[in-house]
Amino acid sequence: MIVLLYPNRCPVCDRMLRDTLICPDCFGRLRYVSEPMCYSCGKPVADAQQEYCMDCVRKKHEFRQGHAVFLYEGPMREILYRYKYANRRDYTEFLAMQAARCYGAWAKRLKIDLVVPIPLSAKRLRTRGYNQADLLGKRFAELCGLTYCNKILVRVRNTVPQKELSVQERKIILKMLLK
Ligand SMILES: [Zn+2]
Ligand SMILES: [Zn+2]
């Protein structure tokens, strides 16, 4: 019955699906981030000899290591836009499965204590109704057998959506939040 109430829809073309989370053709249009990648932020780099991307050579981040599953281009941009802003919470399963498949073993190897989502401000959570990072983090943790907690970080002030901020502004805000 659950299948009837919440049919899977392809996150790219929105067609109804029965046993898969994405059409094989649409899946073929997404591109994984692959080696060689930056040791710090996980972005692709041109040459395997290059340990860090130019961004990471130039500046220090507030995180130790990052990884991305897909390149942020083409249909993936639209998927993530709808996941964040158009109530497509149903994409959680597909995205979390992909993250777990690509980086579940890595996350376990690091003996991560907790999976923690970056919270939304209370105001934005009210208007949007959900925090996609919360949904994704929770399902990722479940799939990887990791402990999950969404009560550790609290956003103390409302910020402009990140896409409207420069890297420098994002860093300043993150620093303020971590104080
Ligand atoms: Zn499709
Ligand atoms: Zn980098």
PDB file of C-alpha atoms and ligand atoms in Angstrom:
ATOM      1  CA  MET A   1       0.000   0.000   0.000  1.00  0.00           C
ATOM      2  CA  ILE A   2       2.820   2.366   0.796  1.00  0.00           C
ATOM      3  CA  VAL A   3       3.948   2.000  -2.788  1.00  0.00           C
ATOM      4  CA  LEU A   4       0.564   3.240  -3.964  1.00  0.00           C
ATOM      5  CA  LEU A   5       0.553   6.199  -1.632  1.00  0.00           C
ATOM      6  CA  TYR A   6       4.120   7.206  -2.270  1.00  0.00           C
ATOM      7  CA  PRO A   7       5.168   5.907  -5.660  1.00  0.00           C
ATOM      8  CA  ASN A   8       8.835   6.298  -6.481  1.00  0.00           C
ATOM      9  CA  ARG A   9       9.406   8.954  -9.033  1.00  0.00           C
ATOM     10  CA  CYS A  10      12.577   9.412 -10.977  1.00  0.00           C
ATOM     11  CA  PRO A  11      14.397  12.417  -9.517  1.00  0.00           C
ATOM     12  CA  VAL A  12      15.456  13.497 -13.030  1.00  0.00           C
ATOM     13  CA  CYS A  13      12.402  13.036 -15.305  1.00  0.00           C
ATOM     14  CA  ASP A  14       9.713  12.523 -12.628  1.00  0.00           C
ATOM     15  CA  ARG A  15       8.372   9.366 -14.286  1.00  0.00           C
ATOM     16  CA  MET A  16       6.758   6.823 -11.944  1.00  0.00           C
ATOM     17  CA  LEU A  17       8.985   3.874 -11.176  1.00  0.00           C
ATOM     18  CA  ARG A  18       8.260   0.503  -9.723  1.00  0.00           C
ATOM     19  CA  ASP A  19      11.383  -1.192  -8.423  1.00  0.00           C
ATOM     20  CA  THR A  20      14.117   1.367  -8.844  1.00  0.00           C
ATOM     21  CA  LEU A  21      14.850   4.824  -7.462  1.00  0.00           C
ATOM     22  CA  ILE A  22      15.873   6.321 -10.825  1.00  0.00           C
ATOM     23  CA  CYS A  23      15.484   5.382 -14.526  1.00  0.00           C
ATOM     24  CA  PRO A  24      18.641   3.762 -15.907  1.00  0.00           C
ATOM     25  CA  ASP A  25      18.777   6.342 -18.724  1.00  0.00           C
ATOM     26  CA  CYS A  26      18.461   9.262 -16.348  1.00  0.00           C
ATOM     27  CA  PHE A  27      21.026   7.705 -14.048  1.00  0.00           C
ATOM     28  CA  GLY A  28      23.427   7.650 -16.986  1.00  0.00           C
ATOM     29  CA  ARG A  29      23.156  11.424 -17.201  1.00  0.00           C
ATOM     30  CA  LEU A  30      24.539  11.922 -13.676  1.00  0.00           C
ATOM     31  CA  ARG A  31      28.267  12.007 -13.205  1.00  0.00           C
ATOM     32  CA  TYR A  32      30.027  10.741 -10.109  1.00  0.00           C
ATOM     33  CA  VAL A  33      32.964  12.616  -8.698  1.00  0.00           C
ATOM     34  CA  SER A  34      35.869  10.292  -9.413  1.00  0.00           C
ATOM     35  CA  GLU A  35      39.594  10.060  -8.775  1.00  0.00           C
ATOM     36  CA  PRO A  36      41.806  12.018  -8.900  1.00  0.00           C
ATOM     37  CA  MET A  37      40.159  14.226  -6.294  1.00  0.00           C
ATOM     38  CA  CYS A  38      41.352  16.823  -3.811  1.00  0.00           C
ATOM     39  CA  TYR A  39      42.418  15.227  -0.523  1.00  0.00           C
ATOM     40  CA  SER A  40      40.831  18.028   1.446  1.00  0.00           C
ATOM     41  CA  CYS A  41      37.513  19.003  -0.151  1.00  0.00           C
ATOM     42  CA  GLY A  42      36.932  16.051  -2.501  1.00  0.00           C
ATOM     43  CA  LYS A  43      36.604  18.148  -5.675  1.00  0.00           C
ATOM     44  CA  PRO A  44      37.989  16.580  -8.854  1.00  0.00           C
ATOM     45  CA  VAL A  45      41.535  17.641  -9.751  1.00  0.00           C
ATOM     46  CA  ALA A  46      43.157  17.404 -13.191  1.00  0.00           C
ATOM     47  CA  ASP A  47      46.173  15.330 -12.312  1.00  0.00           C
ATOM     48  CA  ALA A  48      46.730  12.446  -9.887  1.00  0.00           C
ATOM     49  CA  GLN A  49      49.974  14.014  -8.663  1.00  0.00           C
ATOM     50  CA  GLN A  50      48.017  16.975  -7.385  1.00  0.00           C
ATOM     51  CA  GLU A  51      47.102  16.383  -3.739  1.00  0.00           C
ATOM     52  CA  TYR A  52      44.976  19.495  -3.248  1.00  0.00           C
ATOM     53  CA  CYS A  53      42.826  21.602  -5.550  1.00  0.00           C
ATOM     54  CA  MET A  54      43.781  25.252  -6.067  1.00  0.00           C
ATOM     55  CA  ASP A  55      41.113  26.417  -3.604  1.00  0.00           C
ATOM     56  CA  CYS A  56      42.496  24.216  -0.843  1.00  0.00           C
ATOM     57  CA  VAL A  57      46.088  25.208  -1.600  1.00  0.00           C
ATOM     58  CA  ARG A  58      45.110  28.844  -1.144  1.00  0.00           C
ATOM     59  CA  LYS A  59      42.914  28.649   1.921  1.00  0.00           C
ATOM     60  CA  LYS A  60      42.369  26.652   5.045  1.00  0.00           C
ATOM     61  CA  HIS A  61      38.933  25.156   5.606  1.00  0.00           C
ATOM     62  CA  GLU A  62      36.962  24.688   8.784  1.00  0.00           C
ATOM     63  CA  PHE A  63      36.666  20.958   8.066  1.00  0.00           C
ATOM     64  CA  ARG A  64      39.218  18.142   7.919  1.00  0.00           C
ATOM     65  CA  GLN A  65      37.975  16.291   4.858  1.00  0.00           C
ATOM     66  CA  GLY A  66      35.024  16.483   2.532  1.00  0.00           C
ATOM     67  CA  HIS A  67      33.529  14.262  -0.135  1.00  0.00           C
ATOM     68  CA  ALA A  68      30.927  14.756  -2.803  1.00  0.00           C
ATOM     69  CA  VAL A  69      29.053  12.001  -4.584  1.00  0.00           C
ATOM     70  CA  PHE A  70      28.017  13.661  -7.841  1.00  0.00           C
ATOM     71  CA  LEU A  71      29.318  16.559  -9.866  1.00  0.00           C
ATOM     72  CA  TYR A  72      27.080  19.559  -9.353  1.00  0.00           C
ATOM     73  CA  GLU A  73      26.047  19.971 -12.977  1.00  0.00           C
ATOM     74  CA  GLY A  74      23.172  19.245 -15.385  1.00  0.00           C
ATOM     75  CA  PRO A  75      20.300  17.247 -13.876  1.00  0.00           C
ATOM     76  CA  MET A  76      22.004  17.052 -10.460  1.00  0.00           C
ATOM     77  CA  ARG A  77      21.642  20.819 -10.036  1.00  0.00           C
ATOM     78  CA  GLU A  78      17.899  20.478 -10.615  1.00  0.00           C
ATOM     79  CA  ILE A  79      17.578  17.469  -8.323  1.00  0.00           C
ATOM     80  CA  LEU A  80      19.267  19.330  -5.470  1.00  0.00           C
ATOM     81  CA  TYR A  81      17.255  22.471  -6.096  1.00  0.00           C
ATOM     82  CA  ARG A  82      13.981  20.570  -5.884  1.00  0.00           C
ATOM     83  CA  TYR A  83      15.224  18.555  -2.907  1.00  0.00           C
ATOM     84  CA  LYS A  84      15.900  21.763  -0.997  1.00  0.00           C
ATOM     85  CA  TYR A  85      13.188  24.093  -2.173  1.00  0.00           C
ATOM     86  CA  ALA A  86      10.335  22.148  -3.767  1.00  0.00           C
ATOM     87  CA  ASN A  87       9.416  19.682  -1.069  1.00  0.00           C
ATOM     88  CA  ARG A  88      10.859  16.660  -2.872  1.00  0.00           C
ATOM     89  CA  ARG A  89      11.697  14.853   0.349  1.00  0.00           C
ATOM     90  CA  ASP A  90      11.159  11.626  -1.558  1.00  0.00           C
ATOM     91  CA  TYR A  91      14.628  12.059  -3.127  1.00  0.00           C
ATOM     92  CA  THR A  92      16.157  11.200   0.262  1.00  0.00           C
ATOM     93  CA  GLU A  93      16.306   7.466  -0.406  1.00  0.00           C
ATOM     94  CA  PHE A  94      18.094   7.799  -3.726  1.00  0.00           C
ATOM     95  CA  LEU A  95      20.591  10.398  -2.472  1.00  0.00           C
ATOM     96  CA  ALA A  96      21.317   8.627   0.825  1.00  0.00           C
ATOM     97  CA  MET A  97      21.773   5.259  -0.919  1.00  0.00           C
ATOM     98  CA  GLN A  98      24.250   6.826  -3.317  1.00  0.00           C
ATOM     99  CA  ALA A  99      26.176   8.534  -0.520  1.00  0.00           C
ATOM    100  CA  ALA A 100      26.271   5.313   1.504  1.00  0.00           C
ATOM    101  CA  ARG A 101      27.378   3.293  -1.500  1.00  0.00           C
ATOM    102  CA  CYS A 102      30.209   5.711  -2.317  1.00  0.00           C
ATOM    103  CA  TYR A 103      31.323   6.787   1.149  1.00  0.00           C
ATOM    104  CA  GLY A 104      29.789   4.439   3.704  1.00  0.00           C
ATOM    105  CA  ALA A 105      32.972   2.386   4.007  1.00  0.00           C
ATOM    106  CA  TRP A 106      35.053   5.553   4.293  1.00  0.00           C
ATOM    107  CA  ALA A 107      32.792   6.936   7.031  1.00  0.00           C
ATOM    108  CA  LYS A 108      33.047   3.681   8.978  1.00  0.00           C
ATOM    109  CA  ARG A 109      36.809   3.497   8.579  1.00  0.00           C
ATOM    110  CA  LEU A 110      37.134   6.948  10.158  1.00  0.00           C
ATOM    111  CA  LYS A 111      35.197   5.661  13.181  1.00  0.00           C
ATOM    112  CA  ILE A 112      32.928   8.667  13.080  1.00  0.00           C
ATOM    113  CA  ASP A 113      31.231   9.228  16.455  1.00  0.00           C
ATOM    114  CA  LEU A 114      28.196  11.010  15.139  1.00  0.00           C
ATOM    115  CA  VAL A 115      26.554  12.071  11.915  1.00  0.00           C
ATOM    116  CA  VAL A 116      25.302  15.632  12.434  1.00  0.00           C
ATOM    117  CA  PRO A 117      23.356  17.751   9.926  1.00  0.00           C
ATOM    118  CA  ILE A 118      23.913  21.490   9.561  1.00  0.00           C
ATOM    119  CA  PRO A 119      20.687  22.958  10.912  1.00  0.00           C
ATOM    120  CA  LEU A 120      18.431  25.499   9.244  1.00  0.00           C
ATOM    121  CA  SER A 121      17.373  28.590  11.137  1.00  0.00           C
ATOM    122  CA  ALA A 122      14.080  28.166  12.990  1.00  0.00           C
ATOM    123  CA  LYS A 123      12.499  30.657  10.622  1.00  0.00           C
ATOM    124  CA  ARG A 124      13.600  28.855   7.481  1.00  0.00           C
ATOM    125  CA  LEU A 125      12.624  25.503   8.943  1.00  0.00           C
ATOM    126  CA  ARG A 126       9.139  26.888   9.489  1.00  0.00           C
ATOM    127  CA  THR A 127       8.773  28.179   5.945  1.00  0.00           C
ATOM    128  CA  ARG A 128      10.380  25.196   4.258  1.00  0.00           C
ATOM    129  CA  GLY A 129       8.895  22.618   6.594  1.00  0.00           C
ATOM    130  CA  TYR A 130      11.938  20.350   6.595  1.00  0.00           C
ATOM    131  CA  ASN A 131      15.713  20.396   6.555  1.00  0.00           C
ATOM    132  CA  GLN A 132      17.009  18.299   3.680  1.00  0.00           C
ATOM    133  CA  ALA A 133      20.354  17.814   5.464  1.00  0.00           C
ATOM    134  CA  ASP A 134      18.488  16.308   8.409  1.00  0.00           C
ATOM    135  CA  LEU A 135      16.613  13.838   6.198  1.00  0.00           C
ATOM    136  CA  LEU A 136      19.713  12.905   4.245  1.00  0.00           C
ATOM    137  CA  GLY A 137      22.009  12.629   7.261  1.00  0.00           C
ATOM    138  CA  LYS A 138      19.560  10.457   9.151  1.00  0.00           C
ATOM    139  CA  ARG A 139      19.051   8.005   6.319  1.00  0.00           C
ATOM    140  CA  PHE A 140      22.784   7.963   5.495  1.00  0.00           C
ATOM    141  CA  ALA A 141      23.584   7.138   9.137  1.00  0.00           C
ATOM    142  CA  GLU A 142      20.946   4.384   9.171  1.00  0.00           C
ATOM    143  CA  LEU A 143      22.270   2.811   6.008  1.00  0.00           C
ATOM    144  CA  CYS A 144      25.850   2.908   7.328  1.00  0.00           C
ATOM    145  CA  GLY A 145      25.051   1.814  10.884  1.00  0.00           C
ATOM    146  CA  LEU A 146      26.348   5.113  12.324  1.00  0.00           C
ATOM    147  CA  THR A 147      24.925   7.091  15.222  1.00  0.00           C
ATOM    148  CA  TYR A 148      22.861  10.097  14.257  1.00  0.00           C
ATOM    149  CA  CYS A 149      22.068  13.230  16.230  1.00  0.00           C
ATOM    150  CA  ASN A 150      20.362  16.388  14.986  1.00  0.00           C
ATOM    151  CA  LYS A 151      20.333  18.173  18.336  1.00  0.00           C
ATOM    152  CA  ILE A 152      23.978  19.143  18.655  1.00  0.00           C
ATOM    153  CA  LEU A 153      24.305  22.157  16.399  1.00  0.00           C
ATOM    154  CA  VAL A 154      21.961  25.102  16.735  1.00  0.00           C
ATOM    155  CA  ARG A 155      21.859  27.897  14.234  1.00  0.00           C
ATOM    156  CA  VAL A 156      21.926  31.025  16.350  1.00  0.00           C
ATOM    157  CA  ARG A 157      21.049  33.589  13.724  1.00  0.00           C
ATOM    158  CA  ASN A 158      19.195  33.769  10.467  1.00  0.00           C
ATOM    159  CA  THR A 159      21.488  33.966   7.500  1.00  0.00           C
ATOM    160  CA  VAL A 160      20.965  34.804   3.854  1.00  0.00           C
ATOM    161  CA  PRO A 161      20.740  31.624   1.752  1.00  0.00           C
ATOM    162  CA  GLN A 162      24.278  30.366   1.112  1.00  0.00           C
ATOM    163  CA  LYS A 163      23.996  30.592  -2.643  1.00  0.00           C
ATOM    164  CA  GLU A 164      23.776  34.367  -2.266  1.00  0.00           C
ATOM    165  CA  LEU A 165      26.970  34.564  -0.195  1.00  0.00           C
ATOM    166  CA  SER A 166      30.601  34.636  -1.178  1.00  0.00           C
ATOM    167  CA  VAL A 167      32.995  32.012   0.196  1.00  0.00           C
ATOM    168  CA  GLN A 168      34.445  34.651   2.495  1.00  0.00           C
ATOM    169  CA  GLU A 169      31.047  35.542   3.917  1.00  0.00           C
ATOM    170  CA  ARG A 170      30.193  31.892   4.473  1.00  0.00           C
ATOM    171  CA  LYS A 171      33.394  31.427   6.435  1.00  0.00           C
ATOM    172  CA  ILE A 172      32.739  34.430   8.630  1.00  0.00           C
ATOM    173  CA  ILE A 173      29.260  33.159   9.428  1.00  0.00           C
ATOM    174  CA  LEU A 174      30.507  29.662  10.177  1.00  0.00           C
ATOM    175  CA  LYS A 175      33.114  31.092  12.549  1.00  0.00           C
ATOM    176  CA  MET A 176      30.451  33.075  14.375  1.00  0.00           C
ATOM    177  CA  LEU A 177      28.310  29.978  14.683  1.00  0.00           C
ATOM    178  CA  LEU A 178      31.117  27.893  16.086  1.00  0.00           C
ATOM    179  CA  LYS A 179      32.041  30.393  18.795  1.00  0.00           C
TER     180      LYS A 179
HETATM  181 ZN    ZN B   1      14.026   9.358 -15.338  1.00  0.00          ZN
HETATM  182 ZN    ZN B   2      40.003  21.092  -2.478  1.00  0.00          ZN
END
